[in-house]
Short mmCIF file of C-alpha atoms in Angstrom, two decimals:
data_model
loop_
_atom_site.label_atom_id
_atom_site.label_comp_id
_atom_site.label_asym_id
_atom_site.label_seq_id
_atom_site.Cartn_x
_atom_site.Cartn_y
_atom_site.Cartn_z
CA MET A 1 43.52 11.57 -39.50
CA SER A 2 39.43 13.19 -39.23
CA SER A 3 38.03 14.67 -42.55
CA GLN A 4 36.55 16.66 -40.94
CA LYS A 5 36.81 20.72 -41.13
CA TYR A 6 37.48 21.92 -37.50
CA HIS A 7 36.41 26.18 -37.21
CA ILE A 8 38.56 27.35 -33.94
CA LEU A 9 39.50 29.90 -31.78
CA VAL A 10 43.04 30.23 -30.33
CA VAL A 11 42.57 33.26 -27.56
CA ASP A 12 46.87 34.11 -25.82
CA ASP A 13 47.35 37.06 -25.60
CA ASP A 14 51.49 36.69 -26.72
CA ASP A 15 52.69 36.75 -30.26
CA VAL A 16 55.22 34.89 -30.09
CA ASP A 17 52.58 31.52 -29.17
CA ARG A 18 49.66 32.42 -31.02
CA GLU A 19 51.62 31.58 -33.96
CA PHE A 20 53.69 28.56 -32.02
CA VAL A 21 49.67 27.40 -31.31
CA GLN A 22 49.43 27.66 -35.32
CA ARG A 23 52.45 26.40 -37.27
CA MET A 24 51.70 22.87 -34.64
CA LEU A 25 47.85 22.72 -35.77
CA ILE A 26 49.03 23.12 -38.91
CA GLN A 27 51.75 20.15 -38.99
CA SER A 28 49.31 18.14 -37.09
CA GLY A 29 47.62 17.95 -40.87
CA LEU A 30 44.07 18.46 -38.86
CA LYS A 31 41.98 19.69 -41.78
CA PHE A 32 40.32 23.64 -39.70
CA SER A 33 39.83 27.43 -40.35
CA LEU A 34 41.67 29.24 -37.58
CA ASN A 35 40.90 32.59 -35.57
CA THR A 36 42.28 34.61 -33.11
CA ALA A 37 41.95 36.68 -30.28
CA THR A 38 44.36 39.16 -28.71
CA CYS A 39 43.43 39.68 -25.24
CA TYR A 40 40.16 39.20 -22.88
CA ASN A 41 37.87 40.25 -23.67
CA ASP A 42 38.51 40.66 -27.31
CA GLY A 43 38.41 36.50 -26.66
CA LEU A 44 34.69 36.83 -24.57
CA GLU A 45 33.61 38.41 -27.45
CA HIS A 46 34.81 36.08 -30.11
CA ILE A 47 33.05 33.38 -28.55
CA ILE A 48 29.86 35.66 -27.50
CA SER A 49 29.57 36.77 -31.13
CA ASN A 50 30.99 33.62 -33.53
CA LYS A 51 30.44 29.64 -33.13
CA TYR A 52 33.87 27.01 -33.07
CA ASP A 53 34.33 24.02 -33.01
CA CYS A 54 36.68 24.07 -30.35
CA ILE A 55 38.74 26.96 -27.91
CA ILE A 56 42.00 26.79 -27.74
CA LEU A 57 43.30 29.23 -24.45
CA ASP A 58 46.15 29.70 -22.69
CA TYR A 59 46.00 30.33 -18.78
CA GLN A 60 47.79 33.68 -18.76
CA LEU A 61 45.29 36.60 -20.39
CA GLY A 62 47.61 39.59 -18.81
CA SER A 63 46.06 40.46 -16.31
CA HIS A 64 43.32 37.62 -16.74
CA THR A 65 43.38 34.58 -17.04
CA GLY A 66 42.08 31.45 -18.55
CA LEU A 67 40.40 30.18 -15.22
CA GLU A 68 38.66 33.58 -15.23
CA LEU A 69 37.48 33.80 -18.90
CA LEU A 70 35.27 30.11 -17.73
CA HIS A 71 33.79 31.27 -15.16
CA ALA A 72 33.32 34.71 -17.79
CA MET A 73 31.44 32.33 -20.32
CA LYS A 74 29.98 30.31 -17.98
CA LYS A 75 28.13 33.75 -15.68
CA THR A 76 27.09 34.70 -19.84
CA MET A 77 26.28 31.35 -21.49
CA ASP A 78 25.79 28.00 -18.82
CA PRO A 79 26.37 25.62 -20.67
CA ILE A 80 29.34 26.88 -21.94
CA PRO A 81 28.37 25.96 -25.47
CA PHE A 82 32.23 25.33 -27.53
CA PRO A 83 34.93 22.82 -26.32
CA ILE A 84 38.23 24.53 -24.48
CA ILE A 85 41.41 22.97 -24.60
CA VAL A 86 43.46 25.72 -21.80
CA LEU A 87 47.41 25.71 -22.30
CA THR A 88 49.20 26.37 -19.56
CA ASP A 89 53.20 26.35 -19.35
CA GLN A 90 53.56 23.60 -16.40
CA LYS A 91 51.83 21.16 -15.64
CA ASN A 92 49.78 21.72 -12.47
CA ASP A 93 47.07 19.31 -11.53
CA LYS A 94 46.16 20.65 -8.50
CA LEU A 95 45.03 23.98 -11.12
CA ALA A 96 44.40 21.45 -14.44
CA ALA A 97 41.24 19.91 -11.32
CA GLU A 98 39.98 23.07 -11.40
CA LEU A 99 39.72 23.98 -15.44
CA ILE A 100 37.97 20.92 -15.88
CA LYS A 101 35.53 21.91 -12.74
CA SER A 102 34.64 25.00 -14.42
CA GLY A 103 33.93 23.90 -17.88
CA ALA A 104 37.51 23.24 -19.74
CA LYS A 105 37.51 19.78 -21.88
CA ASP A 106 41.06 19.48 -22.32
CA TYR A 107 44.01 21.27 -20.56
CA LEU A 108 47.71 21.00 -22.12
CA SER A 109 51.36 22.12 -20.92
CA LYS A 110 52.39 24.14 -24.03
CA ALA A 111 56.15 23.08 -23.52
CA ASN A 112 55.36 19.01 -23.71
CA LEU A 113 53.20 20.31 -27.19
CA PHE A 114 52.77 18.41 -30.41
CA PRO A 115 51.05 18.22 -33.06
CA SER A 116 49.37 14.82 -32.42
CA GLU A 117 48.55 15.83 -28.85
CA LEU A 118 47.47 18.57 -30.01
CA ALA A 119 45.00 17.57 -33.22
CA ARG A 120 44.35 14.24 -30.78
CA SER A 121 42.80 16.84 -28.28
CA ILE A 122 41.00 18.77 -30.40
CA GLU A 123 39.41 15.78 -32.59
CA THR A 124 38.36 14.22 -28.95
CA VAL A 125 36.95 17.16 -27.21
CA ALA A 126 35.21 18.35 -30.70
CA THR A 127 33.37 14.02 -30.75
CA GLN A 128 32.35 14.39 -26.96
CA PHE A 129 30.95 17.98 -27.08
CA GLN A 130 28.76 16.24 -30.38
CA LEU A 131 27.97 13.41 -28.61
CA ASP A 132 27.09 14.97 -25.06
CA LYS A 133 24.92 17.19 -26.79
CA VAL A 134 22.95 14.79 -28.45
CA LEU A 135 22.36 12.84 -25.19
CA GLU A 136 21.02 15.84 -24.01
CA LYS A 137 18.96 16.11 -26.61
CA GLN A 138 18.05 12.93 -26.26
CA HIS A 139 17.53 12.91 -22.53
CA LYS A 140 14.83 15.91 -22.88
CA LEU A 141 13.16 14.37 -25.53
CA LEU A 142 12.90 11.13 -23.46
CA LYS A 143 12.19 13.15 -20.26
CA GLN A 144 9.48 15.01 -22.13
CA ARG A 145 8.01 11.86 -23.45
CA THR A 146 7.97 10.84 -19.49
CA ASP A 147 6.22 13.42 -18.27
CA ASP A 148 4.33 13.69 -21.28
CA LEU A 149 3.10 9.80 -20.90
CA GLN A 150 2.65 10.11 -17.08
CA LEU A 151 -0.10 12.59 -18.36
CA LYS A 152 -1.65 11.11 -20.73
CA ASN A 153 -2.00 7.53 -18.06
CA SER A 154 -2.84 9.94 -15.46
CA GLU A 155 -6.07 11.13 -18.08
CA ILE A 156 -6.76 7.89 -18.86
CA GLN A 157 -7.53 6.70 -15.38
CA SER A 158 -9.03 9.64 -14.33
CA PHE A 159 -11.37 9.51 -17.67
CA TYR A 160 -12.63 5.71 -16.93
CA HIS A 161 -13.45 6.02 -13.58
CA ILE A 162 -14.79 8.41 -14.27
CA LEU A 163 -16.48 6.59 -17.23
CA SER A 164 -17.33 3.46 -14.79
CA HIS A 165 -18.60 5.46 -12.14
CA GLU A 166 -21.67 7.84 -14.83
CA LEU A 167 -22.03 4.05 -16.45
CA LYS A 168 -22.68 2.11 -13.49
CA THR A 169 -25.80 4.31 -11.91
CA PRO A 170 -28.10 4.36 -14.86
CA LEU A 171 -26.85 0.56 -15.02
CA MET A 172 -27.38 0.24 -11.57
CA VAL A 173 -31.24 2.05 -11.88
CA ILE A 174 -31.58 -0.31 -14.94
CA ARG A 175 -31.22 -3.29 -13.24
CA GLU A 176 -33.47 -2.92 -9.52
CA PHE A 177 -36.38 -1.30 -12.03
CA SER A 178 -35.94 -4.94 -13.60
CA SER A 179 -36.11 -6.85 -10.55
CA ILE A 180 -38.74 -4.34 -8.88
CA ILE A 181 -41.10 -5.41 -11.51
CA HIS A 182 -39.23 -8.95 -12.14
CA ASP A 183 -40.54 -9.88 -7.48
CA GLU A 184 -44.18 -8.25 -8.67
CA ILE A 185 -43.67 -4.67 -6.24
CA ALA A 186 -45.12 -2.99 -8.53
CA GLY A 187 -47.70 -5.08 -9.59
CA PRO A 188 -48.56 -9.29 -10.83
CA LEU A 189 -46.59 -9.99 -13.48
CA ASN A 190 -47.07 -13.22 -15.79
CA THR A 191 -44.40 -15.54 -17.03
CA ILE A 192 -43.27 -14.03 -20.13
CA GLN A 193 -42.77 -10.25 -19.27
CA ARG A 194 -41.04 -12.32 -16.30
CA GLU A 195 -39.10 -14.27 -18.46
CA TYR A 196 -37.71 -10.40 -20.85
CA LEU A 197 -37.31 -9.55 -17.36
CA ASP A 198 -34.23 -12.15 -16.76
CA ILE A 199 -33.43 -11.83 -19.94
CA VAL A 200 -32.46 -7.63 -19.16
CA MET A 201 -31.00 -8.60 -15.99
CA GLY A 202 -29.03 -10.71 -17.16
CA CYS A 203 -27.95 -8.47 -19.74
CA CYS A 204 -27.27 -5.87 -17.18
CA ASP A 205 -25.02 -7.93 -15.42
CA GLN A 206 -23.02 -9.03 -18.42
CA MET A 207 -22.80 -5.12 -18.29
CA LYS A 208 -21.51 -4.36 -15.02
CA TYR A 209 -18.37 -7.61 -15.36
CA MET A 210 -17.73 -5.29 -18.87
CA ILE A 211 -17.25 -2.39 -16.65
CA ASP A 212 -15.37 -3.79 -13.98
CA ASP A 213 -12.84 -5.25 -16.29
CA MET A 214 -12.16 -2.76 -18.34
CA LEU A 215 -11.66 -0.50 -15.25
CA ASP A 216 -8.89 -3.66 -13.56
CA VAL A 217 -6.70 -3.05 -17.20
CA SER A 218 -7.08 0.48 -16.97
CA ARG A 219 -5.36 0.35 -13.26
CA LEU A 220 -3.22 -2.49 -14.43
CA ASP A 221 -2.09 -0.75 -17.55
CA THR A 222 -1.41 2.72 -15.41
CA GLY A 223 -0.17 0.02 -12.44
CA LYS A 224 -2.15 0.38 -9.94
CA PHE A 225 -4.09 -3.14 -9.43
CA THR A 226 -3.85 -3.27 -6.38
CA LEU A 227 -4.41 -7.27 -4.33
CA ILE A 228 -5.06 -7.32 -0.82
CA ARG A 229 -2.89 -10.84 -0.02
CA LYS A 230 -5.32 -12.94 3.00
CA SER A 231 -4.12 -16.57 4.31
CA GLU A 232 -7.17 -18.47 2.50
CA ASN A 233 -8.27 -21.96 2.74
CA ILE A 234 -7.38 -22.74 -1.50
CA GLU A 235 -10.63 -25.85 -1.49
CA GLU A 236 -12.88 -23.48 0.85
CA VAL A 237 -12.23 -21.10 -2.10
CA VAL A 238 -12.46 -22.97 -5.06
CA ALA A 239 -16.06 -24.47 -3.33
CA HIS A 240 -17.47 -20.82 -2.81
CA ALA A 241 -16.67 -20.61 -6.95
CA VAL A 242 -17.92 -23.53 -7.52
CA ASN A 243 -21.38 -23.39 -6.20
CA LEU A 244 -22.23 -19.91 -7.73
CA VAL A 245 -21.54 -21.26 -11.43
CA LYS A 246 -23.30 -24.44 -10.07
CA PRO A 247 -26.70 -22.92 -11.34
CA ILE A 248 -25.59 -21.89 -14.41
CA ALA A 249 -24.14 -25.85 -15.01
CA SER A 250 -27.35 -26.97 -13.87
CA GLY A 251 -29.20 -25.40 -16.50
CA LYS A 252 -26.76 -28.28 -19.08
CA SER A 253 -26.68 -30.55 -16.95
CA ILE A 254 -22.85 -30.22 -17.04
CA THR A 255 -21.32 -32.69 -14.29
CA LEU A 256 -19.59 -29.85 -11.97
CA THR A 257 -16.13 -32.44 -10.24
CA ARG A 258 -14.13 -31.79 -7.73
CA LEU A 259 -10.73 -33.43 -7.05
CA PHE A 260 -8.03 -32.02 -4.22
CA ASP A 261 -4.96 -33.91 -3.72
CA SER A 262 -6.24 -34.70 0.11
CA ASN A 263 -2.51 -34.56 1.04
CA LEU A 264 -1.44 -30.68 0.35
CA SER A 265 -2.82 -27.56 3.60
CA PHE A 266 -4.46 -25.56 0.78
CA GLU A 267 -2.98 -23.15 3.23
CA ILE A 268 -2.08 -19.98 0.56
CA GLN A 269 -1.37 -15.99 1.34
CA ILE A 270 -3.74 -14.75 -1.72
CA ASP A 271 -6.17 -11.66 -3.02
CA ARG A 272 -9.77 -14.11 -2.55
CA LYS A 273 -11.59 -11.66 -4.71
CA ARG A 274 -8.98 -11.74 -7.56
CA ILE A 275 -8.51 -15.87 -6.77
CA LEU A 276 -11.79 -16.15 -7.02
CA GLN A 277 -12.22 -13.76 -10.39
CA VAL A 278 -9.61 -16.39 -11.94
CA LEU A 279 -12.37 -18.94 -10.82
CA MET A 280 -15.86 -17.64 -12.54
CA ASN A 281 -14.37 -16.85 -15.27
CA LEU A 282 -12.32 -19.92 -15.64
CA LEU A 283 -15.49 -21.99 -15.05
CA ASN A 284 -17.48 -19.98 -16.37
CA ASN A 285 -15.73 -20.25 -19.80
CA ALA A 286 -15.47 -23.47 -19.55
CA ILE A 287 -19.70 -24.05 -19.10
CA LYS A 288 -19.80 -22.04 -22.35
CA HIS A 289 -18.23 -23.92 -24.07
CA THR A 290 -19.23 -27.60 -22.55
CA PRO A 291 -22.43 -29.02 -24.55
CA LEU A 292 -25.47 -30.81 -22.64
CA ASN A 293 -24.39 -33.14 -19.95
CA GLY A 294 -20.69 -32.73 -20.41
CA ILE A 295 -18.17 -32.86 -17.29
CA VAL A 296 -16.15 -29.61 -16.15
CA THR A 297 -13.56 -30.71 -13.33
CA ILE A 298 -11.94 -28.63 -11.22
CA GLU A 299 -8.82 -29.88 -9.82
CA ILE A 300 -6.17 -28.63 -7.10
CA SER A 301 -2.51 -31.04 -6.10
CA GLN A 302 0.90 -29.74 -6.04
CA ASP A 303 2.44 -28.51 -8.91
CA HIS A 304 4.82 -30.40 -10.87
CA VAL A 305 6.74 -28.51 -11.87
CA SER A 306 7.68 -26.80 -8.43
CA PRO A 307 7.69 -27.82 -4.79
CA TYR A 308 7.04 -23.84 -3.34
CA HIS A 309 3.46 -23.67 -5.50
CA TYR A 310 0.12 -25.49 -6.38
CA SER A 311 -1.54 -26.05 -9.02
CA ILE A 312 -4.73 -25.31 -10.29
CA SER A 313 -6.78 -26.23 -14.00
CA VAL A 314 -10.30 -26.66 -14.96
CA SER A 315 -11.03 -28.96 -17.90
CA ASP A 316 -13.77 -29.16 -19.71
CA THR A 317 -15.17 -31.34 -21.51
CA GLY A 318 -16.34 -29.16 -24.98
CA GLN A 319 -15.24 -29.05 -28.69
CA GLY A 320 -11.51 -27.87 -27.80
CA ILE A 321 -10.02 -24.56 -29.00
CA GLU A 322 -7.48 -24.34 -32.78
CA ALA A 323 -3.47 -24.28 -31.78
CA GLN A 324 -3.10 -21.53 -33.99
CA HIS A 325 -5.35 -19.64 -31.08
CA LEU A 326 -4.22 -21.06 -27.37
CA SER A 327 -0.15 -18.75 -27.84
CA HIS A 328 -2.35 -15.53 -28.12
CA ILE A 329 -5.25 -16.96 -25.65
CA PHE A 330 -4.17 -14.31 -22.75
CA ASP A 331 -3.48 -11.24 -24.83
CA LYS A 332 -5.32 -7.84 -23.76
CA PHE A 333 -8.64 -8.42 -26.64
CA TYR A 334 -8.02 -11.27 -28.27
CA GLN A 335 -11.34 -13.69 -29.00
CA VAL A 336 -11.63 -16.84 -30.27
CA ASP A 337 -14.69 -16.91 -31.38
CA ALA A 338 -14.39 -12.16 -32.88
CA SER A 339 -15.98 -13.38 -36.11
CA ASN A 340 -19.04 -15.29 -34.60
CA GLU A 341 -21.30 -11.38 -34.40
CA HIS A 342 -23.92 -13.54 -33.05
CA SER A 343 -21.35 -14.78 -29.30
CA SER A 344 -22.53 -13.59 -26.62
CA ALA A 345 -20.81 -10.08 -25.18
CA ASN A 346 -17.01 -10.59 -24.85
CA VAL A 347 -14.63 -7.42 -25.04
CA GLY A 348 -11.04 -10.24 -24.70
CA LEU A 349 -9.68 -8.92 -21.37
CA GLY A 350 -11.00 -11.99 -18.90
CA LEU A 351 -8.25 -14.20 -19.90
CA TYR A 352 -5.95 -11.68 -19.78
CA LEU A 353 -7.11 -10.17 -16.40
CA CYS A 354 -6.78 -13.89 -14.88
CA ARG A 355 -3.29 -14.67 -16.38
CA GLU A 356 -2.05 -10.50 -15.53
CA ILE A 357 -3.62 -11.49 -11.01
CA ILE A 358 -2.57 -14.77 -11.55
CA LYS A 359 1.20 -13.04 -12.68
CA LEU A 360 0.77 -10.57 -9.54
CA HIS A 361 0.97 -13.46 -6.72
CA GLY A 362 3.59 -15.07 -8.30
CA GLY A 363 2.00 -17.46 -10.89
CA GLU A 364 1.71 -18.71 -14.20
CA ILE A 365 -1.38 -19.67 -16.25
CA SER A 366 -1.51 -22.22 -19.32
CA VAL A 367 -3.82 -23.75 -21.43
CA SER A 368 -3.84 -26.99 -23.33
CA SER A 369 -6.23 -28.20 -25.94
CA GLU A 370 -7.39 -31.21 -27.74
CA ILE A 371 -10.56 -30.67 -30.55
CA GLY A 372 -13.53 -32.16 -30.41
CA LYS A 373 -12.13 -33.37 -26.52
CA GLY A 374 -11.87 -30.18 -24.81
CA SER A 375 -9.76 -27.97 -22.99
CA LYS A 376 -7.58 -27.69 -19.46
CA PHE A 377 -7.10 -24.02 -18.27
CA GLY A 378 -4.60 -24.82 -15.74
CA PHE A 379 -2.67 -21.74 -13.23
CA THR A 380 -0.26 -22.28 -10.70
CA LEU A 381 0.40 -19.56 -6.82
CA PRO A 382 2.18 -19.74 -4.74
CA HIS A 383 2.78 -21.75 -1.03
CA VAL A 384 1.73 -19.49 1.81
CA ASN A 385 5.55 -19.69 2.76
CA THR A 386 6.97 -18.87 0.06
CA ASN A 387 8.95 -15.74 -0.89
CA LEU A 388 6.50 -13.52 -2.82
CA THR A 389 8.10 -10.80 -5.09
CA THR A 390 5.34 -8.47 -5.23
CA MET B 1 -42.92 -3.72 15.03
CA SER B 2 -41.25 -2.80 11.25
CA ARG B 3 -36.77 -1.45 11.86
CA THR B 4 -36.49 1.59 10.87
CA ILE B 5 -33.73 2.09 8.26
CA LEU B 6 -31.60 5.84 7.33
CA LEU B 7 -30.96 6.24 3.75
CA VAL B 8 -27.72 7.48 1.88
CA GLU B 9 -27.60 8.64 -0.84
CA ASP B 10 -27.49 11.53 -3.09
CA ASP B 11 -28.77 9.77 -6.99
CA PRO B 12 -32.94 9.92 -6.81
CA ALA B 13 -32.99 7.11 -9.28
CA ILE B 14 -31.40 4.70 -7.00
CA LEU B 15 -32.74 6.35 -3.73
CA LYS B 16 -35.98 5.35 -5.53
CA ALA B 17 -34.94 2.30 -5.74
CA LEU B 18 -33.79 1.15 -2.47
CA THR B 19 -36.75 2.29 -0.77
CA ILE B 20 -39.03 0.21 -3.11
CA ARG B 21 -37.59 -3.19 -2.36
CA LEU B 22 -36.32 -1.82 1.31
CA THR B 23 -40.38 -0.82 1.88
CA ALA B 24 -41.22 -3.91 0.04
CA ASN B 25 -39.65 -5.87 2.84
CA ARG B 26 -41.50 -4.29 6.09
CA TYR B 27 -38.78 -0.98 6.91
CA ARG B 28 -39.19 1.61 7.12
CA VAL B 29 -37.21 4.10 5.37
CA VAL B 30 -35.72 7.37 6.52
CA THR B 31 -33.53 8.85 3.61
CA ALA B 32 -31.07 11.91 3.05
CA THR B 33 -28.95 12.94 -0.07
CA ASP B 34 -26.27 14.60 1.62
CA ALA B 35 -23.93 14.55 4.23
CA ASP B 36 -25.55 17.55 6.56
CA SER B 37 -28.94 16.20 6.82
CA ALA B 38 -27.58 12.18 7.08
CA ILE B 39 -26.25 12.87 10.40
CA SER B 40 -29.15 15.46 11.42
CA VAL B 41 -31.98 12.45 10.68
CA ALA B 42 -29.23 9.78 12.09
CA THR B 43 -29.89 12.31 15.72
CA LYS B 44 -33.11 12.58 15.63
CA VAL B 45 -34.35 9.16 14.48
CA LYS B 46 -32.04 6.33 15.79
CA PRO B 47 -32.87 4.58 13.10
CA ASP B 48 -32.11 0.39 13.29
CA LEU B 49 -28.84 0.52 10.35
CA ILE B 50 -28.13 2.78 7.80
CA ILE B 51 -27.53 2.30 5.03
CA LEU B 52 -25.24 5.44 3.08
CA ASP B 53 -23.04 6.22 -0.04
CA ILE B 54 -19.73 6.59 0.06
CA SER B 55 -19.38 9.43 -2.37
CA LEU B 56 -21.64 12.38 -1.08
CA PRO B 57 -22.17 15.94 -1.82
CA GLY B 58 -20.28 17.83 1.31
CA GLY B 59 -18.77 14.95 2.94
CA ASN B 60 -18.36 11.14 2.37
CA GLY B 61 -20.11 8.03 4.34
CA PHE B 62 -16.90 7.84 6.60
CA THR B 63 -16.91 11.33 8.59
CA ILE B 64 -21.03 11.19 8.91
CA VAL B 65 -20.35 7.58 10.17
CA GLU B 66 -17.82 8.66 12.59
CA GLN B 67 -19.25 11.63 13.51
CA LEU B 68 -22.39 9.71 14.54
CA ARG B 69 -20.12 7.30 16.90
CA THR B 70 -19.65 10.38 19.02
CA ASP B 71 -23.38 9.92 19.78
CA THR B 72 -23.64 6.90 22.68
CA LYS B 73 -27.54 6.81 20.74
CA ILE B 74 -26.05 5.34 18.05
CA VAL B 75 -23.10 4.58 18.00
CA ASN B 76 -23.60 0.90 17.94
CA THR B 77 -25.90 1.00 15.29
CA PRO B 78 -24.96 -0.91 12.49
CA VAL B 79 -22.86 0.42 8.40
CA VAL B 80 -23.70 -0.71 5.54
CA PHE B 81 -21.43 1.28 2.78
CA ILE B 82 -22.61 1.51 -0.91
CA THR B 83 -19.84 2.67 -3.28
CA ALA B 84 -19.71 2.63 -7.94
CA SER B 85 -16.46 2.63 -6.67
CA LYS B 86 -13.49 0.14 -6.88
CA ARG B 87 -10.96 1.47 -5.40
CA SER B 88 -9.35 -1.76 -2.74
CA GLU B 89 -8.64 1.24 -0.07
CA LEU B 90 -12.65 1.97 0.30
CA TRP B 91 -13.36 -1.59 1.61
CA ALA B 92 -9.39 -1.36 3.72
CA LYS B 93 -11.09 1.95 4.94
CA ALA B 94 -14.84 0.84 4.86
CA MET B 95 -14.31 -2.08 7.09
CA GLU B 96 -11.25 0.02 9.91
CA ILE B 97 -14.38 1.89 11.12
CA GLY B 98 -16.72 -0.59 11.85
CA ALA B 99 -19.00 -1.18 8.64
CA HIS B 100 -21.07 -4.05 8.68
CA GLY B 101 -21.91 -4.96 4.73
CA TYR B 102 -19.95 -3.12 1.45
CA LEU B 103 -21.53 -3.26 -1.51
CA GLU B 104 -20.33 -2.57 -4.66
CA LYS B 105 -22.77 -0.37 -7.25
CA PRO B 106 -24.34 -2.21 -8.74
CA PHE B 107 -25.95 -4.94 -6.71
CA ASP B 108 -28.69 -6.96 -6.29
CA SER B 109 -30.80 -5.22 -4.03
CA ARG B 110 -31.67 -8.56 -2.86
CA GLU B 111 -28.22 -9.15 -1.95
CA LEU B 112 -29.26 -5.78 0.56
CA ILE B 113 -31.83 -7.27 1.88
CA ASP B 114 -30.31 -10.68 2.68
CA ILE B 115 -28.08 -7.50 4.81
CA VAL B 116 -30.24 -5.53 6.22
CA ASP B 117 -32.50 -9.17 7.60
CA ASN B 118 -28.46 -10.62 8.72
CA LEU B 119 -27.69 -7.19 10.97
CA ILE B 120 -31.70 -7.02 11.84
CA SER B 121 -32.30 -10.31 13.07
CA PHE B 122 -29.37 -10.18 15.00
CA ARG B 123 -30.39 -7.16 17.01
CA LYS B 124 -33.17 -8.53 18.63
#
């Protein structure tokens, strides 16, 4: 038996029946305070003017019915603010259904009413009613928060879109005029001037990649990052990436080695631009962290775990990565060398984007490393015959 | 005989930089900065190639191309789109209406020259 005190209203036009209900309540052991209403109008006035934990409503109210009172309540205060138990003279399933449909929480037969049954009904409907109110409040709060988040998402998306557009235009102007001067279209240059302009253009390119990465991340965060998949030859895509990084590798006399399993068909459904983005990121990182005369190896093979996936990896002979970084290295904004203020501009989004792009393709990315020996970044991609989930 | 390129771009600095680059590569450049003047100039001049920004005052690059395609004298003129946006649906739309090139800003104008040279020499 609950220790809660219930404030109860009994609406019944019959004196004897009202006393009967009061007796049942006393005998039930429930703690309660009681108001009574003797007719339909009295009942409605009580309900509108006061607060109750439960209303016990007789079905017959003179020339009115309890059902009419329920409808009147719904008209003036939908939803009905208190749980209502209707007392009927006899069991009638059709009537019961109608009462429940109209907002009653329970109905009991006067003829078979026991104190314990009355107490149980009051406790149940009152508790359920409170729970429903809490749930409804939480639901409203959740909906509000969802709406706010959706609005914020949309604002972030617009912000990044406008920001990238406004940054890209002057960036292009800086790069273009630097390039025009560099190519001596505006007059002759000496070697040092050309070298300085190379530095300016290199920084412009870095900024372009950073802006593009930020835009990609905002698209991922707002669910607007899409892939355009077509049938491609993964060997050819890797070869393209290798060609693009050859000049930087040559600058450090780094050997680029390709190992391909010739038994593979290499046909694969991918967004070529995005997989190229992943490969360029991994290759550039490998070259950056490999000393002069080192080796960077790109391998394509059948995945050892899944017969439906190819495995592509980029290994280097660099300094390696400390173990504590490996589990975070694909996290957003994570930088292995954040403390080094002289390291080249890096917002820590490249590897995060690699992971998300590979995930969207239905693959996985991983890293292994040994200090002093080098690192290996690898990812899997499903074959063209696999059912893709995205 | 030097070939004529119509360059449609509403940012004055980019318009100037690309004009300098194209002129240095011996192309004759005519320019427009919005959709209406682009259509008017293209119809009058009949350029050998059109470079246009997708986002323009008074319209967009796609509607300009669709309108120009109704003129039989420029229906086959190669079109190269340039854009500051990375939205993949723009690229898809460009391919759908038959673009011959598509560059996202900021791009290296030397890459644009390579594309233009290939397209123009193919038409000779």
